[in-house]
PDB file of C-alpha atoms in Angstrom:
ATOM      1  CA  UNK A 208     110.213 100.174  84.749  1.00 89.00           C
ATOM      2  CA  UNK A 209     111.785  99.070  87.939  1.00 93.00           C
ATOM      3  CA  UNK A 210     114.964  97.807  88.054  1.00 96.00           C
ATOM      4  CA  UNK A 211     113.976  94.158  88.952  1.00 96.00           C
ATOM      5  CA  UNK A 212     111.510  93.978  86.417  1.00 96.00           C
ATOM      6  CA  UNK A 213     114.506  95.174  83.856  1.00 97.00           C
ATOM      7  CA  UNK A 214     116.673  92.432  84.862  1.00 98.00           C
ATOM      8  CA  UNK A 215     114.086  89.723  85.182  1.00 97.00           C
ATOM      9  CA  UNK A 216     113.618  90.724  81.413  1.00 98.00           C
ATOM     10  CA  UNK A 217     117.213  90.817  80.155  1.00 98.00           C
ATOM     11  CA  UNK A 218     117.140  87.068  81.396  1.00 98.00           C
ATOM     12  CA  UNK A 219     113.955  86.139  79.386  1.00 98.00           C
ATOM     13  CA  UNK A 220     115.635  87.949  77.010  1.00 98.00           C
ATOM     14  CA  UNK A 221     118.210  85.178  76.725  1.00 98.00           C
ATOM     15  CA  UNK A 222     115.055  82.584  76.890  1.00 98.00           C
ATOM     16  CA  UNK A 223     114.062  83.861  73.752  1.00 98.00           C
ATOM     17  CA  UNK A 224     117.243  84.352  72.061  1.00 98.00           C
ATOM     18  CA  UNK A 225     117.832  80.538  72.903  1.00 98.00           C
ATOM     19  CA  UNK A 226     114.189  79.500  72.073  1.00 98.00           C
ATOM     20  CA  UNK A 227     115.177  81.149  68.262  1.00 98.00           C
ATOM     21  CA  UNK A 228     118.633  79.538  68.330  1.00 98.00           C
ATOM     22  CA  UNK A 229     116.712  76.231  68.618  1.00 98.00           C
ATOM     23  CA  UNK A 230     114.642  76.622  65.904  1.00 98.00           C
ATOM     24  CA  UNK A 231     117.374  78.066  63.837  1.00 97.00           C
ATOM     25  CA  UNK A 232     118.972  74.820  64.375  1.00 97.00           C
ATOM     26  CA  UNK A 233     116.196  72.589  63.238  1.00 97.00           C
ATOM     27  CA  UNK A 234     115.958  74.783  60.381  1.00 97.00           C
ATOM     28  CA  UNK A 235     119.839  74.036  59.611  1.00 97.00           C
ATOM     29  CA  UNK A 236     119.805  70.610  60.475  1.00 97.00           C
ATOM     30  CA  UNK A 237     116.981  69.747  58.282  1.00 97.00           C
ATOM     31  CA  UNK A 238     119.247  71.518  55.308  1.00 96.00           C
ATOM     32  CA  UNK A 239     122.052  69.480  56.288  1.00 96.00           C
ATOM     33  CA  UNK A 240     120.336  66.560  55.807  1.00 95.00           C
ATOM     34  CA  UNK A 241     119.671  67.177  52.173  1.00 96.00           C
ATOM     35  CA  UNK A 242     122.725  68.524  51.557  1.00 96.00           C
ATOM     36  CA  UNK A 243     125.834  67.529  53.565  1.00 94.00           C
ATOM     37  CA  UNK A 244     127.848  70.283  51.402  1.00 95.00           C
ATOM     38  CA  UNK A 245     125.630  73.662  52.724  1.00 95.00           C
ATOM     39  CA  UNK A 246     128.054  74.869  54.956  1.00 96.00           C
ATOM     40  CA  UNK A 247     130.878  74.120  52.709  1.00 95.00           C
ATOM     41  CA  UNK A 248     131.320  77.758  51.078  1.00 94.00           C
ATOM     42  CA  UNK A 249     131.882  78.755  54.763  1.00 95.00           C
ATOM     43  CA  UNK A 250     134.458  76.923  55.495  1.00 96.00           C
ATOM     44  CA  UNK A 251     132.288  74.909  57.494  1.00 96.00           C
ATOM     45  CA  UNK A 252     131.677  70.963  57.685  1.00 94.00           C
ATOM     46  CA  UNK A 253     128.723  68.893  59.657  1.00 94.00           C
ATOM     47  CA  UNK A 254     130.703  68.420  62.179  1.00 96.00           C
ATOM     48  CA  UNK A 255     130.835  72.055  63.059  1.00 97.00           C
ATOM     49  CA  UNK A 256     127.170  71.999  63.020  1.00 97.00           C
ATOM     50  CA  UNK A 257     126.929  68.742  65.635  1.00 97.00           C
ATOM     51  CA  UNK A 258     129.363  70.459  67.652  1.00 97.00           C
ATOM     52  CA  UNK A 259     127.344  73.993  67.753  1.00 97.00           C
ATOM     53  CA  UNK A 260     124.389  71.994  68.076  1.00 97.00           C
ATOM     54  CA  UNK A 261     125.908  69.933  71.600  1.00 96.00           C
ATOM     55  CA  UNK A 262     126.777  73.362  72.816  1.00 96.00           C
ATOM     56  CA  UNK A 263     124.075  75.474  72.038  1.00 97.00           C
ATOM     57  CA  UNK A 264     122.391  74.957  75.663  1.00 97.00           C
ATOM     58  CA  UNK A 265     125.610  75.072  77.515  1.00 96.00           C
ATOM     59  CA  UNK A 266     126.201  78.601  75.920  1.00 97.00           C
ATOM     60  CA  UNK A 267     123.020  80.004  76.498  1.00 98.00           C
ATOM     61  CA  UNK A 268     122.690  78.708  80.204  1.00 98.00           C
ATOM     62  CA  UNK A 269     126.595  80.198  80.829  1.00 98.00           C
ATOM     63  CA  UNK A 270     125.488  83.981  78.885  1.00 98.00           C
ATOM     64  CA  UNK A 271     122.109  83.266  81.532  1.00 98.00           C
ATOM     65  CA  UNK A 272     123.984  83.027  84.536  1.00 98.00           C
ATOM     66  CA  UNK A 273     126.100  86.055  83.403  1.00 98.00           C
ATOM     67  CA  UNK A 274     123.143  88.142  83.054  1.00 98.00           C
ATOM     68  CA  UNK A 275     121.635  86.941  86.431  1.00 98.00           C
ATOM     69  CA  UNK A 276     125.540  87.471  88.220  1.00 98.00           C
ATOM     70  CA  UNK A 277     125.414  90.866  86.747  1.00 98.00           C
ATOM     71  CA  UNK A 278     121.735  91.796  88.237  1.00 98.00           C
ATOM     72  CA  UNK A 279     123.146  90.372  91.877  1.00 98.00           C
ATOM     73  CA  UNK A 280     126.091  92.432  91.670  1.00 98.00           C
ATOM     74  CA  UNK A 281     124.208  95.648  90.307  1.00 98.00           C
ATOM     75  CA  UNK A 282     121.990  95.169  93.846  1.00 97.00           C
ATOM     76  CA  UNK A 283     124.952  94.297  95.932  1.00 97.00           C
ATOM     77  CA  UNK A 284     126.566  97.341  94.683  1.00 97.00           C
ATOM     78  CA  UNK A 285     122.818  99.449  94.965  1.00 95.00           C
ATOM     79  CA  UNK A 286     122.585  98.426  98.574  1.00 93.00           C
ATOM     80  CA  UNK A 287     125.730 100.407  99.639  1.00 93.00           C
ATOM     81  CA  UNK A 288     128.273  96.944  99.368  1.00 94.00           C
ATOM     82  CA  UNK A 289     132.041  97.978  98.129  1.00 94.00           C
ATOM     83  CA  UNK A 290     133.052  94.470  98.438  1.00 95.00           C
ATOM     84  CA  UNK A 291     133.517  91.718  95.621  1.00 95.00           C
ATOM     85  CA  UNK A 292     132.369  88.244  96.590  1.00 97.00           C
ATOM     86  CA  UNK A 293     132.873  85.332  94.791  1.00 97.00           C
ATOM     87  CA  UNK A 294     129.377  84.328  93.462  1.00 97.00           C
ATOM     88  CA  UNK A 295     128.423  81.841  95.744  1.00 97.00           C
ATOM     89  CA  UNK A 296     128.958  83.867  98.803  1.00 98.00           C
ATOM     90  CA  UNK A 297     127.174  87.296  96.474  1.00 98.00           C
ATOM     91  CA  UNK A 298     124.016  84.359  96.236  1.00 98.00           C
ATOM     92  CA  UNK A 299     124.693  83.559 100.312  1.00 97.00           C
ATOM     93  CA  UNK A 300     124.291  87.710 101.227  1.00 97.00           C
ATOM     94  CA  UNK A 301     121.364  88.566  99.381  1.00 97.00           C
ATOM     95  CA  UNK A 302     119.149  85.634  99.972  1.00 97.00           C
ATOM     96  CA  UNK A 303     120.050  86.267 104.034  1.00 96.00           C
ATOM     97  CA  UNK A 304     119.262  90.076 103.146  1.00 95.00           C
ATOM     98  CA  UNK A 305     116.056  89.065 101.816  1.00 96.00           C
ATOM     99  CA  UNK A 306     115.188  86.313 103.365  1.00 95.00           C
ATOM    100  CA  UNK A 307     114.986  84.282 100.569  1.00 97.00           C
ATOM    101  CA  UNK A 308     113.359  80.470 101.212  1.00 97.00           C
ATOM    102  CA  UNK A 309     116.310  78.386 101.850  1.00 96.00           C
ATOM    103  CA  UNK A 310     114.873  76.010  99.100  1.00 96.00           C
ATOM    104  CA  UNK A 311     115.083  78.853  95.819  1.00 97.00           C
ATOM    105  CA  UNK A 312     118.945  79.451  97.132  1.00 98.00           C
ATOM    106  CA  UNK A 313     119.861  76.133  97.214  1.00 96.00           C
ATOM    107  CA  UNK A 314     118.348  75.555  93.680  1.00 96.00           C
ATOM    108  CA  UNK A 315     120.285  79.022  92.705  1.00 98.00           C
ATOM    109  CA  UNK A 316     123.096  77.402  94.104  1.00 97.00           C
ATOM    110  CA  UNK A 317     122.533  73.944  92.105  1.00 96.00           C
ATOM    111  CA  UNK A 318     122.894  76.013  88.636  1.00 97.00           C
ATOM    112  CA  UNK A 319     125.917  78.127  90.268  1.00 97.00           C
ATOM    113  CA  UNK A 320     127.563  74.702  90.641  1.00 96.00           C
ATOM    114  CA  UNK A 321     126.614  73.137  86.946  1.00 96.00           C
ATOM    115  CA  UNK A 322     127.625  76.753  85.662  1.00 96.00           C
ATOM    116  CA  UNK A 323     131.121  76.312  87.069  1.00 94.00           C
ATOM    117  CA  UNK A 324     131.499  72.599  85.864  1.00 94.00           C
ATOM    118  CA  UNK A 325     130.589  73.936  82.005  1.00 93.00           C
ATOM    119  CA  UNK A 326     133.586  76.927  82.726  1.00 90.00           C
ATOM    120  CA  UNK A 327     136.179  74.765  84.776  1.00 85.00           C
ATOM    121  CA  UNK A 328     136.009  71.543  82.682  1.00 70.00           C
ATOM    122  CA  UNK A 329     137.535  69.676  85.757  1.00 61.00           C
ATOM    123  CA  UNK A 330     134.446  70.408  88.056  1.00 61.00           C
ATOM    124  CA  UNK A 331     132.613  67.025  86.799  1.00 66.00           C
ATOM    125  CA  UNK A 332     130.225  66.056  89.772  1.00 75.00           C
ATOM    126  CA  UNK A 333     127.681  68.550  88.926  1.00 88.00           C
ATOM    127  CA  UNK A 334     124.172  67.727  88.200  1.00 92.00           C
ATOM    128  CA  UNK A 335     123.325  69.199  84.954  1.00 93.00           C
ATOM    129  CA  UNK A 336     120.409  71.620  85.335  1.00 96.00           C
ATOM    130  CA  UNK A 337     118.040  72.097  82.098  1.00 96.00           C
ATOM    131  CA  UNK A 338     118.376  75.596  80.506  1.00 97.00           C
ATOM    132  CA  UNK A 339     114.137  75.476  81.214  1.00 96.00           C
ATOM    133  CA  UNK A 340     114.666  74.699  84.837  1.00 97.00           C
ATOM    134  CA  UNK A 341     117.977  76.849  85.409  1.00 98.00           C
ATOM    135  CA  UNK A 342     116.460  80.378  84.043  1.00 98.00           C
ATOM    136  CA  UNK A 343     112.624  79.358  86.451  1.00 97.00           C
ATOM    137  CA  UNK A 344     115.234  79.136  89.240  1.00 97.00           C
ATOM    138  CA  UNK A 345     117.158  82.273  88.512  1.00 98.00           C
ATOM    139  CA  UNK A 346     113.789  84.385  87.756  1.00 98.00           C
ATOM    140  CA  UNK A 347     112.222  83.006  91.151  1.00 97.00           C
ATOM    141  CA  UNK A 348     115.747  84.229  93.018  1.00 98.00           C
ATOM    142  CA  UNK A 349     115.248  88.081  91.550  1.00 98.00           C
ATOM    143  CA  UNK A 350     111.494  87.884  92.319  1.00 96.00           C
ATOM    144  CA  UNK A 351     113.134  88.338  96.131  1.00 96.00           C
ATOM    145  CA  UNK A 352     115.174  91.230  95.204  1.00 96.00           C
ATOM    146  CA  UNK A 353     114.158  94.426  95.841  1.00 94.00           C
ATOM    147  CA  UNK A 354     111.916  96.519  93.432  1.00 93.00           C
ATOM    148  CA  UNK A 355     114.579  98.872  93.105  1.00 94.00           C
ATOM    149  CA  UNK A 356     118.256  99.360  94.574  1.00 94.00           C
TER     150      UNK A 356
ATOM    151  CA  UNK B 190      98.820  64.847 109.140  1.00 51.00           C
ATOM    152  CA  UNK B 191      98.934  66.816 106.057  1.00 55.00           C
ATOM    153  CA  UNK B 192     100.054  64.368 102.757  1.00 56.00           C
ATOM    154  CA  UNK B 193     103.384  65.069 101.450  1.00 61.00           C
ATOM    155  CA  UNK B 194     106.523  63.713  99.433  1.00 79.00           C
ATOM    156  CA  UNK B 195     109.972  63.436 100.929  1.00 86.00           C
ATOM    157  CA  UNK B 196     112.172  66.203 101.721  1.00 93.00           C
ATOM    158  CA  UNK B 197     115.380  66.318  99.605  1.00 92.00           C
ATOM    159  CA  UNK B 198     117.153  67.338 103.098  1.00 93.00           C
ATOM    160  CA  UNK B 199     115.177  66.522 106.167  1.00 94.00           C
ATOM    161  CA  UNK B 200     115.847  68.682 109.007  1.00 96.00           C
ATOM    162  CA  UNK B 201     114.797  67.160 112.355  1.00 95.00           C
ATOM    163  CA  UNK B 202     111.115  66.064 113.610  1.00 96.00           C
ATOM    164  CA  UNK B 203     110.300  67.615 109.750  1.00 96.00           C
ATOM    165  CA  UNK B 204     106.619  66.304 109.538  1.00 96.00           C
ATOM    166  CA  UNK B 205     105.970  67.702 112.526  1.00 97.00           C
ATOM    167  CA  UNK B 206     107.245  71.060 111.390  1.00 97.00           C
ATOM    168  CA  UNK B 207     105.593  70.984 108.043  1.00 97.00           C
ATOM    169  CA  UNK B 208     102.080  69.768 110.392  1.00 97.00           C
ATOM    170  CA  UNK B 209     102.560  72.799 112.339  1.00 97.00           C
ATOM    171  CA  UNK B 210     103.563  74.779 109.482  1.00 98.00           C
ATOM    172  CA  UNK B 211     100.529  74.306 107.434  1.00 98.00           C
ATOM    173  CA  UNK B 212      98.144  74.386 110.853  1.00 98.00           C
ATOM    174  CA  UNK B 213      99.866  78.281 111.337  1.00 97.00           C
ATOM    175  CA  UNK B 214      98.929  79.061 107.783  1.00 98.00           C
ATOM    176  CA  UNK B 215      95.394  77.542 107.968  1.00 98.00           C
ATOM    177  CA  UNK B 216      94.779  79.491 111.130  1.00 97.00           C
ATOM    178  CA  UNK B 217      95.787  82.530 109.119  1.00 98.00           C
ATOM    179  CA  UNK B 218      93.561  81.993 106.643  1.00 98.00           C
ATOM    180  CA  UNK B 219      90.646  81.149 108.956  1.00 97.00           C
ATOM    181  CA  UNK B 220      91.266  84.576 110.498  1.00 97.00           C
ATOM    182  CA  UNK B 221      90.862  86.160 106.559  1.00 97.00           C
ATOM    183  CA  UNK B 222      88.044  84.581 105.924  1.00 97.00           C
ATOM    184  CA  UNK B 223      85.952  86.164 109.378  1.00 97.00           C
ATOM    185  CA  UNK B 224      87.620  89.413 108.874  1.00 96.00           C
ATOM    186  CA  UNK B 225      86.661  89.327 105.187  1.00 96.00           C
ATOM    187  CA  UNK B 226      83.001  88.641 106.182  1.00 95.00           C
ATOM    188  CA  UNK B 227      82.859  91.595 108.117  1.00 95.00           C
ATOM    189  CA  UNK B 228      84.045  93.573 105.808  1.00 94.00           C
ATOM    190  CA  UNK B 229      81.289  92.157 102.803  1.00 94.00           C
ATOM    191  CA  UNK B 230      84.627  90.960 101.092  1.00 96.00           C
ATOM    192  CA  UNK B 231      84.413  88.470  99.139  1.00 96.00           C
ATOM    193  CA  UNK B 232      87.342  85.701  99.096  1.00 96.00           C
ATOM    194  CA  UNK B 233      87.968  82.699  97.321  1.00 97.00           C
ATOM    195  CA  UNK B 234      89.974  79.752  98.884  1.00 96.00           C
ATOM    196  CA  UNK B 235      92.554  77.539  96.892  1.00 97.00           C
ATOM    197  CA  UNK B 236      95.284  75.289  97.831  1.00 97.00           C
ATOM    198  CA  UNK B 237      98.683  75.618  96.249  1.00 97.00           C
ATOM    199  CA  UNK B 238     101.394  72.838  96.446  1.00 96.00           C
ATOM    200  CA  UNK B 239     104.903  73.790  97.963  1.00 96.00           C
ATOM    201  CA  UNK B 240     107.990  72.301  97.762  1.00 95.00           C
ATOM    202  CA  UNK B 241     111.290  72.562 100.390  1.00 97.00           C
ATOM    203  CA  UNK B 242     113.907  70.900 100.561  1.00 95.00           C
ATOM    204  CA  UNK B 243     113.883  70.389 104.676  1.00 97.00           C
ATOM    205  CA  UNK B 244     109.941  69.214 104.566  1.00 97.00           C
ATOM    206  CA  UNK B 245     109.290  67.906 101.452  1.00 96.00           C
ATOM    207  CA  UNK B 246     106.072  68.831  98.977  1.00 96.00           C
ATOM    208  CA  UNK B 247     102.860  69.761 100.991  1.00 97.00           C
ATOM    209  CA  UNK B 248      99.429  71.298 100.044  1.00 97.00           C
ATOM    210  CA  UNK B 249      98.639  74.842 101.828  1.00 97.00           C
ATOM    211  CA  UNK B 250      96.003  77.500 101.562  1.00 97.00           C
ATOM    212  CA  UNK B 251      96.002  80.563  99.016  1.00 98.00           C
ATOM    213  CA  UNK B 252      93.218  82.892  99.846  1.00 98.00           C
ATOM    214  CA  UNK B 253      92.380  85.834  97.394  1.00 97.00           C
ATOM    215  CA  UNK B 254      90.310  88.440  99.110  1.00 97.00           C
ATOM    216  CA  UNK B 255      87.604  90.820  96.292  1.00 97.00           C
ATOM    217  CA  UNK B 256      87.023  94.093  97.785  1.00 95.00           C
ATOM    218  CA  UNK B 257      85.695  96.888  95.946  1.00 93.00           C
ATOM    219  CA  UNK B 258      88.938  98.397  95.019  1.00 93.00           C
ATOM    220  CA  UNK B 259      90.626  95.423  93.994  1.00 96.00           C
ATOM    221  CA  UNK B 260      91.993  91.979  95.012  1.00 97.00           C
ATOM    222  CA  UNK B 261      94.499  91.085  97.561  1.00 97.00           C
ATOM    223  CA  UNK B 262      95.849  87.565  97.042  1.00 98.00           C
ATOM    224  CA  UNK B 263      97.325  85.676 100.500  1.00 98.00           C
ATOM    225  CA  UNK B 264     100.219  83.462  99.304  1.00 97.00           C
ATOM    226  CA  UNK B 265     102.628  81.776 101.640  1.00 98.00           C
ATOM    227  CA  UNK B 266     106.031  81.302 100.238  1.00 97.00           C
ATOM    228  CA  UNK B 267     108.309  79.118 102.361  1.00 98.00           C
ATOM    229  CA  UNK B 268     108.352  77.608 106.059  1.00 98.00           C
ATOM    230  CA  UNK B 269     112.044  77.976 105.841  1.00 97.00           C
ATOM    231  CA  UNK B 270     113.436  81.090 104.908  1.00 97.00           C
ATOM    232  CA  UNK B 271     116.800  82.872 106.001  1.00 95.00           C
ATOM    233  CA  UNK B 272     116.304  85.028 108.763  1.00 92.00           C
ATOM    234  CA  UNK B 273     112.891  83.608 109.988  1.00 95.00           C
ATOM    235  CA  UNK B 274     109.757  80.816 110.006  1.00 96.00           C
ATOM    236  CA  UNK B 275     108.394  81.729 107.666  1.00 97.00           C
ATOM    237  CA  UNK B 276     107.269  83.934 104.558  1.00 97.00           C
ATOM    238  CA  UNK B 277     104.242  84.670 103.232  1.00 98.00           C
ATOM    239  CA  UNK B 278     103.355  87.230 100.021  1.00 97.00           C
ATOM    240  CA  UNK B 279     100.489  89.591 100.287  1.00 97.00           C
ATOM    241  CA  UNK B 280     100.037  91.371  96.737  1.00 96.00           C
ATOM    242  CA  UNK B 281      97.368  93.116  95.177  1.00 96.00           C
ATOM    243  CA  UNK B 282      95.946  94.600  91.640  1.00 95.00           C
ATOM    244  CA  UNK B 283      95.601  96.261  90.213  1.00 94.00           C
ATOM    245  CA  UNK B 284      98.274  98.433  92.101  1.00 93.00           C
ATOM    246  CA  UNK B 285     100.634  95.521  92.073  1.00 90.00           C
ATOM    247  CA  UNK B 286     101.586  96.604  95.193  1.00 93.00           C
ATOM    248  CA  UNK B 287     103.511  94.097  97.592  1.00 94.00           C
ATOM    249  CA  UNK B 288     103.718  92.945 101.407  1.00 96.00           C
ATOM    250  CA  UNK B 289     105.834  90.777 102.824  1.00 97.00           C
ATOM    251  CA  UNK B 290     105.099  88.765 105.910  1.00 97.00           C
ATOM    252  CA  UNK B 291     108.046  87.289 107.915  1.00 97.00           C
ATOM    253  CA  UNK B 292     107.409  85.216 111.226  1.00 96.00           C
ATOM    254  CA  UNK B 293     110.373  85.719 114.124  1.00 92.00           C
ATOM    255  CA  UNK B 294     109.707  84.076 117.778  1.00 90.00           C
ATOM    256  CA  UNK B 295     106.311  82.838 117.160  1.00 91.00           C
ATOM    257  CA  UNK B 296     105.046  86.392 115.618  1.00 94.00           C
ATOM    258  CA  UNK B 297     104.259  87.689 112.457  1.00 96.00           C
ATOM    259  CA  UNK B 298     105.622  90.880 111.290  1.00 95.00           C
ATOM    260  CA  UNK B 299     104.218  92.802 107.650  1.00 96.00           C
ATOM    261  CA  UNK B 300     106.860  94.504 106.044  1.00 96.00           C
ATOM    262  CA  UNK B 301     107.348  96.542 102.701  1.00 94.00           C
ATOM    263  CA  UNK B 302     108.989  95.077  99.580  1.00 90.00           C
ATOM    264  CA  UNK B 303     112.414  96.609 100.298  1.00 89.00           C
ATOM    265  CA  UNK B 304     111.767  95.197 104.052  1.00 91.00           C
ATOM    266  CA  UNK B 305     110.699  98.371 105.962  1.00 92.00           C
ATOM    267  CA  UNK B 306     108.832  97.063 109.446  1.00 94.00           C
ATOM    268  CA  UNK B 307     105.347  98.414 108.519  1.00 95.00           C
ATOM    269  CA  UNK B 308     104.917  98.428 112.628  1.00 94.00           C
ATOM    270  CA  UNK B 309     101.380  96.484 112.342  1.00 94.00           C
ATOM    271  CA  UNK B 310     100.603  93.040 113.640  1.00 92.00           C
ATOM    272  CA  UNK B 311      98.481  90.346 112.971  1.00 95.00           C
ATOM    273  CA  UNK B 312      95.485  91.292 114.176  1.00 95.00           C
ATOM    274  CA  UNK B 313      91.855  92.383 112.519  1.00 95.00           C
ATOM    275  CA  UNK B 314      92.887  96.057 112.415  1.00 95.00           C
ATOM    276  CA  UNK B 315      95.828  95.322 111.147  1.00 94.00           C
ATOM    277  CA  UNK B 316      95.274  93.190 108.228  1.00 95.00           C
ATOM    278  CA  UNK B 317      92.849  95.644 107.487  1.00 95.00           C
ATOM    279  CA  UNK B 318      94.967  98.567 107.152  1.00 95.00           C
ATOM    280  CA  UNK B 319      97.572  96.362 105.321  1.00 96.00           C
ATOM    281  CA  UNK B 320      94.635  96.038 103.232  1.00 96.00           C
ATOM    282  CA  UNK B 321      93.661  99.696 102.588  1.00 95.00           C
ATOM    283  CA  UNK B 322      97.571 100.060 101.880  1.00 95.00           C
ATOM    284  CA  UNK B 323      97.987  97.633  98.952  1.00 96.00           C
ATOM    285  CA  UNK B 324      95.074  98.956  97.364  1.00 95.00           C
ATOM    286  CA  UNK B 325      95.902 102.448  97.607  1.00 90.00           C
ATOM    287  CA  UNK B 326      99.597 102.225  96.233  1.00 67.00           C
ATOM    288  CA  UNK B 327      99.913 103.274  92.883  1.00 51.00           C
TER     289      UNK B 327
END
């Protein structure tokens, strides 16, 4: 398998992951509602749950953007690069190496940004970007990656 | 005037552009359509919506060309890409092989998936060699 197609599947990877957390969730939540004491011989109150359940997509988009980071700076790296960019300038190099439609990296850039603003809890004036939406966008930005590297 | 939505961020004179834009790609597919006919090709016409940010949502041509030793599918990409005017995706199966065509001053180049300059232009001989090569690559 080429390496593209390899990292194009460790993000669907997450997809599913999340897609299981979700159910797992409903699965939990509908427990919780007939008993508020399940989680209690864990240590664990409803509250926990509500607050796992507010964060799941958050955490899945942030371990999504790791994986897609990772695949930009395996290329960057695989195309002869030393350097270390800071991600946004990493997204800047390969879409000009590839010549990626200006449209796809400015979306990639739009779930850079609402990445940064879940990390760095001061960086507010992000637009949230739907897990759904976020990994499309990320998936479309490898599809312009080389095969291999 | 081709029908469209608003661009998110309008660059200059951009229904114009995105007129000219889709005129360049119907022209291309015009061409596909002789040179398919005298090659007893078969092809298959479709329109595909695209969306940038400079031009806004448009309608443009898809053209998937049935030879004999598989299909070739036509598929424009982006008016505005870095590094050109233009991008446009020639694949085919069942080798799943992949061109890329990139337009710089006014011309249209093919080029490999890792970028390589395939050194043919737009022309009848050349689309059909570009041909012959996606359907030969394993």
């Amino acid at each position: 398998m080429k390496k593209r197609d390899q990292r194009q599947r460790r993000l669907q990877m997450v997809l599913r992951e999340y897609q299981t957390a979700l159910i797992a969730v409903g699965i939990l939540d509908t427990q919780l509602r007939r008993n508020p004491s399940a989680l209690a011989d864990y240590e664990l109150r409803p509250k926990d749950f509500l607050n796992f359940q507010s964060n799941l997509e958050a955490t899945y988009l942030l371990r999504l953007f790791a994986e897609f980071e990772s695949a930009l700076r395996s290329i960057w790296a695989g195309i002869g690069k030393t350097t270390q960019p800071k991600t946004s300038d990493l997204l800047d190099g390969l879409a000009a190496r590839r010549t990626v439609p200006t449209s796809v990296l400015h979306e990639a850039h739009d779930v850079r940004v609402y990445r940064n603003s879940l990390v760095h809890e001061d960086a507010t004036d992000a637009a949230p970007v739907a897990f759904g939406n976020s990994i499309r966008t990320l998936l479309r930005f490898l599809g312009y990656m080389p095969p291999d590297w | 005037m081709t029908s469209s939505t608003m661009p998110s961020a309008p660059v200059e004179n951009w229904e114009q552009i995105r007129d000219t834009w889709v005129a360049d790609v119907e022209s291309l597919a015009h061409d596909i359509e002789q040179w398919a006919a005298e090659n007893d090709w078969d092809i298959k016409r479709e329109s595909k919506e695209i969306t940038e940010d400079e031009i806004g949502s448009y309608h443009i041509p898809v053209v998937r060309v049935h030879t004999l030793q598989g299909r070739v599918y036509f598929e424009p990409c982006a008016r505005f890409v870095l590094g050109a005017s233009g991008r446009i995706e020639l694949s085919a199966t069942p080798t799943f092989a992949q061109v890329v065509m990139l337009r710089a001053n006014g011309s249209w180049r093919f080029l490999t998936e890792d970028l390589q300059d395939l050194n043919k232009s737009w022309s009848r001989d050349g689309f059909k060699d570009i041909v012959s090569l996606l359907l030969r690559q394993a």
